[in-house]
């Protein structure tokens, strides 16, 4: 089963993907994570990617395409994949279709996590990530899991692109570039809009209900 999860930064795509990975054995392909890996590996594109991400801009469609394409080349058996953060604009959606054909996959479900701007601002301003296990927490909620986290608190970092100014820029970019994807995917039988303002577990219930696995 192939799923696309899209929605503005901070909508909870990463968190919801993790639920599906753990419960249904999906592979999560997060373009944000793949790009951050390139930065950490100090690959030939690393520095360029880092400056783009930190400015809150989008990496070129060609680079994203080639990163995803080579990732898909290495997938041998598991055909349950969640695309988290890709496609992000119309051009990428068209190329996504090409990738599906090339790798013999079929897109089944598309979830749009719709969240209000104010809610996004609140969420991202408190977001920290454990660099050890990649779990995401929010310091704005009195999150018990954060205090008792298994890796301890020494791995928590705030992503550089989570600063207030960058958040707003990323949100505006999302509105301009990603929102047209709604019209593009609305015609697909597997399209589902999710109220992403709700609590994490309620969102998860909505998604699983529509997945019907
Ligand atoms: P994310 O972790 O999904 O919030 O992505 C972090 C950053 O990575 C974005 O703000 C973009 O700069 C870049 N990025 C992630 N996915 C894409 C994509 N599909 N196309 C272009 N840039 C992307």
PDB file of C-alpha atoms and ligand atoms in Angstrom:
ATOM      1  CA  UNK A   1       0.000   0.000   0.000  1.00  0.00           C
ATOM      2  CA  UNK A   2       1.325   3.430  -0.926  1.00  0.00           C
ATOM      3  CA  UNK A   3       0.283   6.473   1.097  1.00  0.00           C
ATOM      4  CA  UNK A   4       0.981  10.176   0.786  1.00  0.00           C
ATOM      5  CA  UNK A   5       0.711  12.338   3.894  1.00  0.00           C
ATOM      6  CA  UNK A   6       0.749  16.035   3.227  1.00  0.00           C
ATOM      7  CA  UNK A   7      -0.015  19.197   5.140  1.00  0.00           C
ATOM      8  CA  UNK A   8       1.784  22.274   6.435  1.00  0.00           C
ATOM      9  CA  UNK A   9       4.971  22.012   8.472  1.00  0.00           C
ATOM     10  CA  UNK A  10       4.058  20.981  12.000  1.00  0.00           C
ATOM     11  CA  UNK A  11       0.805  19.292  10.948  1.00  0.00           C
ATOM     12  CA  UNK A  12       1.984  16.038  12.509  1.00  0.00           C
ATOM     13  CA  UNK A  13       2.975  14.125   9.380  1.00  0.00           C
ATOM     14  CA  UNK A  14       6.074  12.729  11.086  1.00  0.00           C
ATOM     15  CA  UNK A  15       4.229  11.730  14.245  1.00  0.00           C
ATOM     16  CA  UNK A  16       1.380  10.051  12.366  1.00  0.00           C
ATOM     17  CA  UNK A  17       3.815   8.282  10.040  1.00  0.00           C
ATOM     18  CA  UNK A  18       5.619   6.790  13.048  1.00  0.00           C
ATOM     19  CA  UNK A  19       2.323   5.320  14.313  1.00  0.00           C
ATOM     20  CA  UNK A  20       1.741   3.600  10.966  1.00  0.00           C
ATOM     21  CA  UNK A  21       5.338   2.391  10.759  1.00  0.00           C
ATOM     22  CA  UNK A  22       5.109   0.791  14.193  1.00  0.00           C
ATOM     23  CA  UNK A  23       1.658  -0.711  13.780  1.00  0.00           C
ATOM     24  CA  UNK A  24       1.478  -1.782  10.129  1.00  0.00           C
ATOM     25  CA  UNK A  25       5.111  -2.169   9.131  1.00  0.00           C
ATOM     26  CA  UNK A  26       5.174   0.738   6.709  1.00  0.00           C
ATOM     27  CA  UNK A  27       8.428   2.246   5.469  1.00  0.00           C
ATOM     28  CA  UNK A  28       8.402   5.994   6.038  1.00  0.00           C
ATOM     29  CA  UNK A  29      10.057   8.091   3.372  1.00  0.00           C
ATOM     30  CA  UNK A  30      10.437  11.559   4.827  1.00  0.00           C
ATOM     31  CA  UNK A  31      12.106  13.912   2.379  1.00  0.00           C
ATOM     32  CA  UNK A  32      12.952  16.242   5.289  1.00  0.00           C
ATOM     33  CA  UNK A  33      14.822  13.394   7.040  1.00  0.00           C
ATOM     34  CA  UNK A  34      16.543  12.289   3.834  1.00  0.00           C
ATOM     35  CA  UNK A  35      17.743  15.847   3.255  1.00  0.00           C
ATOM     36  CA  UNK A  36      18.935  16.215   6.842  1.00  0.00           C
ATOM     37  CA  UNK A  37      20.854  12.939   6.375  1.00  0.00           C
ATOM     38  CA  UNK A  38      22.614  14.436   3.370  1.00  0.00           C
ATOM     39  CA  UNK A  39      23.614  17.391   5.557  1.00  0.00           C
ATOM     40  CA  UNK A  40      24.869  15.132   8.364  1.00  0.00           C
ATOM     41  CA  UNK A  41      26.781  12.922   5.929  1.00  0.00           C
ATOM     42  CA  UNK A  42      28.378  16.098   4.562  1.00  0.00           C
ATOM     43  CA  UNK A  43      27.592  14.825   1.071  1.00  0.00           C
ATOM     44  CA  UNK A  44      28.367  16.936  -1.988  1.00  0.00           C
ATOM     45  CA  UNK A  45      24.891  18.517  -1.766  1.00  0.00           C
ATOM     46  CA  UNK A  46      24.931  18.797   2.043  1.00  0.00           C
ATOM     47  CA  UNK A  47      25.989  22.401   2.411  1.00  0.00           C
ATOM     48  CA  UNK A  48      23.689  23.665  -0.321  1.00  0.00           C
ATOM     49  CA  UNK A  49      20.734  21.776   1.202  1.00  0.00           C
ATOM     50  CA  UNK A  50      21.526  23.094   4.668  1.00  0.00           C
ATOM     51  CA  UNK A  51      21.412  26.726   3.591  1.00  0.00           C
ATOM     52  CA  UNK A  52      18.134  26.198   1.674  1.00  0.00           C
ATOM     53  CA  UNK A  53      16.435  24.433   4.588  1.00  0.00           C
ATOM     54  CA  UNK A  54      17.614  26.991   7.123  1.00  0.00           C
ATOM     55  CA  UNK A  55      16.174  29.780   5.005  1.00  0.00           C
ATOM     56  CA  UNK A  56      12.830  27.943   4.972  1.00  0.00           C
ATOM     57  CA  UNK A  57      12.923  27.428   1.208  1.00  0.00           C
ATOM     58  CA  UNK A  58      12.344  24.329  -0.904  1.00  0.00           C
ATOM     59  CA  UNK A  59      15.114  22.171  -2.305  1.00  0.00           C
ATOM     60  CA  UNK A  60      14.995  21.791  -6.101  1.00  0.00           C
ATOM     61  CA  UNK A  61      12.478  19.347  -7.573  1.00  0.00           C
ATOM     62  CA  UNK A  62      15.265  17.607  -9.513  1.00  0.00           C
ATOM     63  CA  UNK A  63      17.332  16.907  -6.410  1.00  0.00           C
ATOM     64  CA  UNK A  64      14.338  15.608  -4.470  1.00  0.00           C
ATOM     65  CA  UNK A  65      13.381  13.390  -7.405  1.00  0.00           C
ATOM     66  CA  UNK A  66      16.811  11.825  -7.647  1.00  0.00           C
ATOM     67  CA  UNK A  67      17.026  11.245  -3.872  1.00  0.00           C
ATOM     68  CA  UNK A  68      13.622   9.490  -3.829  1.00  0.00           C
ATOM     69  CA  UNK A  69      14.365   7.573  -7.014  1.00  0.00           C
ATOM     70  CA  UNK A  70      17.578   6.107  -5.631  1.00  0.00           C
ATOM     71  CA  UNK A  71      15.851   5.314  -2.327  1.00  0.00           C
ATOM     72  CA  UNK A  72      13.113   3.404  -4.181  1.00  0.00           C
ATOM     73  CA  UNK A  73      15.732   1.504  -6.191  1.00  0.00           C
ATOM     74  CA  UNK A  74      16.959   0.002  -2.934  1.00  0.00           C
ATOM     75  CA  UNK A  75      13.574  -1.156  -1.655  1.00  0.00           C
ATOM     76  CA  UNK A  76      13.448  -4.883  -2.191  1.00  0.00           C
ATOM     77  CA  UNK A  77      10.371  -6.386  -0.568  1.00  0.00           C
ATOM     78  CA  UNK A  78       8.269  -4.109   1.604  1.00  0.00           C
ATOM     79  CA  UNK A  79       5.776  -2.329  -0.618  1.00  0.00           C
ATOM     80  CA  UNK A  80       4.017  -0.494   2.194  1.00  0.00           C
ATOM     81  CA  UNK A  81       5.349   3.024   1.975  1.00  0.00           C
ATOM     82  CA  UNK A  82       4.350   6.355   3.468  1.00  0.00           C
ATOM     83  CA  UNK A  83       5.573   9.421   1.648  1.00  0.00           C
ATOM     84  CA  UNK A  84       5.912  12.145   4.244  1.00  0.00           C
ATOM     85  CA  UNK A  85       6.680  15.561   2.777  1.00  0.00           C
ATOM     86  CA  UNK A  86       6.702  14.472  -0.854  1.00  0.00           C
ATOM     87  CA  UNK A  87       5.163  15.515  -3.199  1.00  0.00           C
ATOM     88  CA  UNK A  88       5.070  19.104  -2.009  1.00  0.00           C
ATOM     89  CA  UNK A  89       4.047  20.990  -5.125  1.00  0.00           C
ATOM     90  CA  UNK A  90       2.289  20.260  -8.430  1.00  0.00           C
ATOM     91  CA  UNK A  91       5.467  19.608 -10.371  1.00  0.00           C
ATOM     92  CA  UNK A  92       6.539  17.052  -7.767  1.00  0.00           C
ATOM     93  CA  UNK A  93       3.091  15.426  -7.887  1.00  0.00           C
ATOM     94  CA  UNK A  94       3.477  14.888 -11.626  1.00  0.00           C
ATOM     95  CA  UNK A  95       6.941  13.428 -11.146  1.00  0.00           C
ATOM     96  CA  UNK A  96       5.583  11.299  -8.321  1.00  0.00           C
ATOM     97  CA  UNK A  97       3.229   9.622 -10.809  1.00  0.00           C
ATOM     98  CA  UNK A  98       6.213   8.872 -13.027  1.00  0.00           C
ATOM     99  CA  UNK A  99       8.048   7.333 -10.084  1.00  0.00           C
ATOM    100  CA  UNK A 100       5.052   5.134  -9.284  1.00  0.00           C
ATOM    101  CA  UNK A 101       5.042   3.773 -12.829  1.00  0.00           C
ATOM    102  CA  UNK A 102       8.802   3.387 -12.995  1.00  0.00           C
ATOM    103  CA  UNK A 103       8.952   1.400  -9.744  1.00  0.00           C
ATOM    104  CA  UNK A 104       5.729  -0.471 -10.346  1.00  0.00           C
ATOM    105  CA  UNK A 105       3.827   0.991  -7.383  1.00  0.00           C
ATOM    106  CA  UNK A 106       0.226   2.150  -7.128  1.00  0.00           C
ATOM    107  CA  UNK A 107      -0.851   5.118  -5.037  1.00  0.00           C
ATOM    108  CA  UNK A 108      -3.660   4.042  -2.684  1.00  0.00           C
ATOM    109  CA  UNK A 109      -4.386   6.767  -0.145  1.00  0.00           C
ATOM    110  CA  UNK A 110      -3.669  10.458   0.174  1.00  0.00           C
ATOM    111  CA  UNK A 111      -4.164  12.185   3.511  1.00  0.00           C
ATOM    112  CA  UNK A 112      -4.246  15.941   3.811  1.00  0.00           C
ATOM    113  CA  UNK A 113      -3.635  16.987   7.417  1.00  0.00           C
ATOM    114  CA  UNK A 114      -5.409  20.315   7.582  1.00  0.00           C
ATOM    115  CA  UNK A 115      -4.276  22.510  10.472  1.00  0.00           C
ATOM    116  CA  UNK A 116      -4.883  26.184  11.297  1.00  0.00           C
ATOM    117  CA  UNK A 117      -1.980  28.627  11.099  1.00  0.00           C
ATOM    118  CA  UNK A 118      -2.261  29.583  14.789  1.00  0.00           C
ATOM    119  CA  UNK A 119      -2.125  25.932  15.844  1.00  0.00           C
ATOM    120  CA  UNK A 120       0.939  25.301  13.659  1.00  0.00           C
ATOM    121  CA  UNK A 121       2.724  28.283  15.179  1.00  0.00           C
ATOM    122  CA  UNK A 122       2.047  27.008  18.670  1.00  0.00           C
ATOM    123  CA  UNK A 123       3.161  23.484  17.862  1.00  0.00           C
ATOM    124  CA  UNK A 124       6.389  24.266  16.053  1.00  0.00           C
ATOM    125  CA  UNK A 125       7.540  26.864  18.538  1.00  0.00           C
ATOM    126  CA  UNK A 126       7.642  24.120  21.205  1.00  0.00           C
ATOM    127  CA  UNK A 127       8.847  21.246  19.033  1.00  0.00           C
ATOM    128  CA  UNK A 128      11.955  19.333  20.050  1.00  0.00           C
ATOM    129  CA  UNK A 129      13.351  16.184  18.488  1.00  0.00           C
ATOM    130  CA  UNK A 130      15.347  13.407  20.129  1.00  0.00           C
ATOM    131  CA  UNK A 131      18.383  13.014  17.852  1.00  0.00           C
ATOM    132  CA  UNK A 132      18.891   9.479  19.160  1.00  0.00           C
ATOM    133  CA  UNK A 133      15.515   7.894  18.289  1.00  0.00           C
ATOM    134  CA  UNK A 134      13.943  10.703  16.176  1.00  0.00           C
ATOM    135  CA  UNK A 135      10.836  10.899  18.392  1.00  0.00           C
ATOM    136  CA  UNK A 136       9.134  14.320  18.360  1.00  0.00           C
ATOM    137  CA  UNK A 137       7.824  16.151  21.449  1.00  0.00           C
ATOM    138  CA  UNK A 138       6.238  19.470  22.228  1.00  0.00           C
ATOM    139  CA  UNK A 139       7.474  21.486  25.186  1.00  0.00           C
ATOM    140  CA  UNK A 140       4.360  23.686  25.053  1.00  0.00           C
ATOM    141  CA  UNK A 141       2.211  20.776  26.236  1.00  0.00           C
ATOM    142  CA  UNK A 142       3.078  19.363  29.608  1.00  0.00           C
ATOM    143  CA  UNK A 143       4.096  16.181  27.849  1.00  0.00           C
ATOM    144  CA  UNK A 144       4.829  13.424  30.403  1.00  0.00           C
ATOM    145  CA  UNK A 145       6.534  11.318  27.718  1.00  0.00           C
ATOM    146  CA  UNK A 146       9.066  14.098  27.262  1.00  0.00           C
ATOM    147  CA  UNK A 147      10.040  14.083  30.953  1.00  0.00           C
ATOM    148  CA  UNK A 148      10.299  10.281  31.101  1.00  0.00           C
ATOM    149  CA  UNK A 149      11.769   9.791  27.648  1.00  0.00           C
ATOM    150  CA  UNK A 150      13.835   6.583  27.356  1.00  0.00           C
ATOM    151  CA  UNK A 151      16.897   8.254  25.775  1.00  0.00           C
ATOM    152  CA  UNK A 152      17.056  10.927  28.504  1.00  0.00           C
ATOM    153  CA  UNK A 153      16.995  14.638  27.751  1.00  0.00           C
ATOM    154  CA  UNK A 154      20.555  15.089  26.462  1.00  0.00           C
ATOM    155  CA  UNK A 155      19.582  14.275  22.856  1.00  0.00           C
ATOM    156  CA  UNK A 156      16.795  16.854  22.579  1.00  0.00           C
ATOM    157  CA  UNK A 157      17.380  19.553  20.007  1.00  0.00           C
ATOM    158  CA  UNK A 158      15.293  22.208  18.361  1.00  0.00           C
ATOM    159  CA  UNK A 159      15.482  22.078  14.585  1.00  0.00           C
ATOM    160  CA  UNK A 160      17.191  25.170  13.172  1.00  0.00           C
ATOM    161  CA  UNK A 161      14.345  25.650  10.721  1.00  0.00           C
ATOM    162  CA  UNK A 162      11.826  25.716  13.597  1.00  0.00           C
ATOM    163  CA  UNK A 163      12.624  29.338  14.520  1.00  0.00           C
ATOM    164  CA  UNK A 164       9.594  31.667  14.487  1.00  0.00           C
ATOM    165  CA  UNK A 165      10.536  33.662  11.360  1.00  0.00           C
ATOM    166  CA  UNK A 166      11.371  30.502   9.451  1.00  0.00           C
ATOM    167  CA  UNK A 167       8.147  28.849  10.559  1.00  0.00           C
ATOM    168  CA  UNK A 168       6.059  31.666   9.118  1.00  0.00           C
ATOM    169  CA  UNK A 169       8.042  31.620   5.905  1.00  0.00           C
ATOM    170  CA  UNK A 170       7.595  27.847   5.611  1.00  0.00           C
ATOM    171  CA  UNK A 171       3.869  28.230   6.268  1.00  0.00           C
ATOM    172  CA  UNK A 172       3.484  30.881   3.553  1.00  0.00           C
ATOM    173  CA  UNK A 173       5.485  28.772   1.140  1.00  0.00           C
ATOM    174  CA  UNK A 174       3.254  25.856   1.944  1.00  0.00           C
ATOM    175  CA  UNK A 175       0.154  27.915   1.200  1.00  0.00           C
ATOM    176  CA  UNK A 176       1.543  29.016  -2.141  1.00  0.00           C
ATOM    177  CA  UNK A 177       3.061  25.745  -3.285  1.00  0.00           C
ATOM    178  CA  UNK A 178       1.437  22.823  -1.549  1.00  0.00           C
ATOM    179  CA  UNK A 179      -2.189  23.897  -1.236  1.00  0.00           C
ATOM    180  CA  UNK A 180      -2.836  23.338  -4.994  1.00  0.00           C
ATOM    181  CA  UNK A 181      -2.137  19.663  -4.293  1.00  0.00           C
ATOM    182  CA  UNK A 182      -5.548  19.507  -2.640  1.00  0.00           C
ATOM    183  CA  UNK A 183      -7.278  20.120  -5.968  1.00  0.00           C
ATOM    184  CA  UNK A 184      -4.901  17.763  -7.705  1.00  0.00           C
ATOM    185  CA  UNK A 185      -5.623  14.861  -5.339  1.00  0.00           C
ATOM    186  CA  UNK A 186      -9.278  15.591  -4.512  1.00  0.00           C
ATOM    187  CA  UNK A 187     -10.347  13.611  -7.588  1.00  0.00           C
ATOM    188  CA  UNK A 188      -8.497  10.521  -6.389  1.00  0.00           C
ATOM    189  CA  UNK A 189     -10.735   7.923  -4.745  1.00  0.00           C
ATOM    190  CA  UNK A 190      -8.230   7.481  -1.920  1.00  0.00           C
ATOM    191  CA  UNK A 191      -8.187  11.170  -0.946  1.00  0.00           C
ATOM    192  CA  UNK A 192      -9.102  12.019   2.640  1.00  0.00           C
ATOM    193  CA  UNK A 193      -8.934  15.348   4.465  1.00  0.00           C
ATOM    194  CA  UNK A 194      -8.157  14.982   8.161  1.00  0.00           C
ATOM    195  CA  UNK A 195      -8.837  17.566  10.855  1.00  0.00           C
ATOM    196  CA  UNK A 196      -5.274  17.960  12.040  1.00  0.00           C
ATOM    197  CA  UNK A 197      -6.177  20.445  14.812  1.00  0.00           C
ATOM    198  CA  UNK A 198      -7.300  17.537  16.987  1.00  0.00           C
ATOM    199  CA  UNK A 199      -5.260  15.554  19.514  1.00  0.00           C
ATOM    200  CA  UNK A 200      -2.599  13.199  18.150  1.00  0.00           C
ATOM    201  CA  UNK A 201      -4.513  10.010  19.007  1.00  0.00           C
ATOM    202  CA  UNK A 202      -7.774  11.298  17.530  1.00  0.00           C
ATOM    203  CA  UNK A 203      -5.975  12.107  14.285  1.00  0.00           C
ATOM    204  CA  UNK A 204      -4.459   8.653  14.293  1.00  0.00           C
ATOM    205  CA  UNK A 205      -7.928   7.122  14.720  1.00  0.00           C
ATOM    206  CA  UNK A 206      -9.263   9.088  11.745  1.00  0.00           C
ATOM    207  CA  UNK A 207      -6.356   7.983   9.569  1.00  0.00           C
ATOM    208  CA  UNK A 208      -6.597   4.325  10.557  1.00  0.00           C
ATOM    209  CA  UNK A 209     -10.363   4.414  10.069  1.00  0.00           C
ATOM    210  CA  UNK A 210      -9.920   5.506   6.478  1.00  0.00           C
ATOM    211  CA  UNK A 211      -7.042   3.116   5.861  1.00  0.00           C
ATOM    212  CA  UNK A 212      -9.252   0.218   6.861  1.00  0.00           C
ATOM    213  CA  UNK A 213      -6.394  -2.312   6.982  1.00  0.00           C
TER     214      UNK A 213
HETATM  215  P1  LIG B   1      10.122  18.702   6.735  1.00  0.00           P
HETATM  216  O1  LIG B   1      10.974  17.874   7.637  1.00  0.00           O
HETATM  217  O2  LIG B   1       9.184  17.884   5.905  1.00  0.00           O
HETATM  218  O3  LIG B   1       9.416  19.812   7.467  1.00  0.00           O
HETATM  219  O4  LIG B   1      11.112  19.407   5.679  1.00  0.00           O
HETATM  220  C1  LIG B   1      12.142  20.290   6.099  1.00  0.00           C
HETATM  221  C2  LIG B   1      12.659  21.074   4.916  1.00  0.00           C
HETATM  222  O5  LIG B   1      13.209  20.184   3.938  1.00  0.00           O
HETATM  223  C3  LIG B   1      11.627  21.883   4.147  1.00  0.00           C
HETATM  224  O6  LIG B   1      11.356  23.138   4.751  1.00  0.00           O
HETATM  225  C4  LIG B   1      12.302  22.029   2.796  1.00  0.00           C
HETATM  226  O7  LIG B   1      13.327  23.005   2.828  1.00  0.00           O
HETATM  227  C5  LIG B   1      12.967  20.681   2.621  1.00  0.00           C
HETATM  228  N1  LIG B   1      12.064  19.711   1.942  1.00  0.00           N
HETATM  229  C6  LIG B   1      11.446  18.630   2.499  1.00  0.00           C
HETATM  230  N2  LIG B   1      10.699  17.973   1.597  1.00  0.00           N
HETATM  231  C7  LIG B   1      10.837  18.659   0.440  1.00  0.00           C
HETATM  232  C8  LIG B   1      10.311  18.505  -0.868  1.00  0.00           C
HETATM  233  N3  LIG B   1       9.472  17.504  -1.177  1.00  0.00           N
HETATM  234  N4  LIG B   1      10.680  19.411  -1.821  1.00  0.00           N
HETATM  235  C9  LIG B   1      11.527  20.419  -1.547  1.00  0.00           C
HETATM  236  N5  LIG B   1      12.058  20.634  -0.331  1.00  0.00           N
HETATM  237  C10 LIG B   1      11.720  19.773   0.664  1.00  0.00           C
END
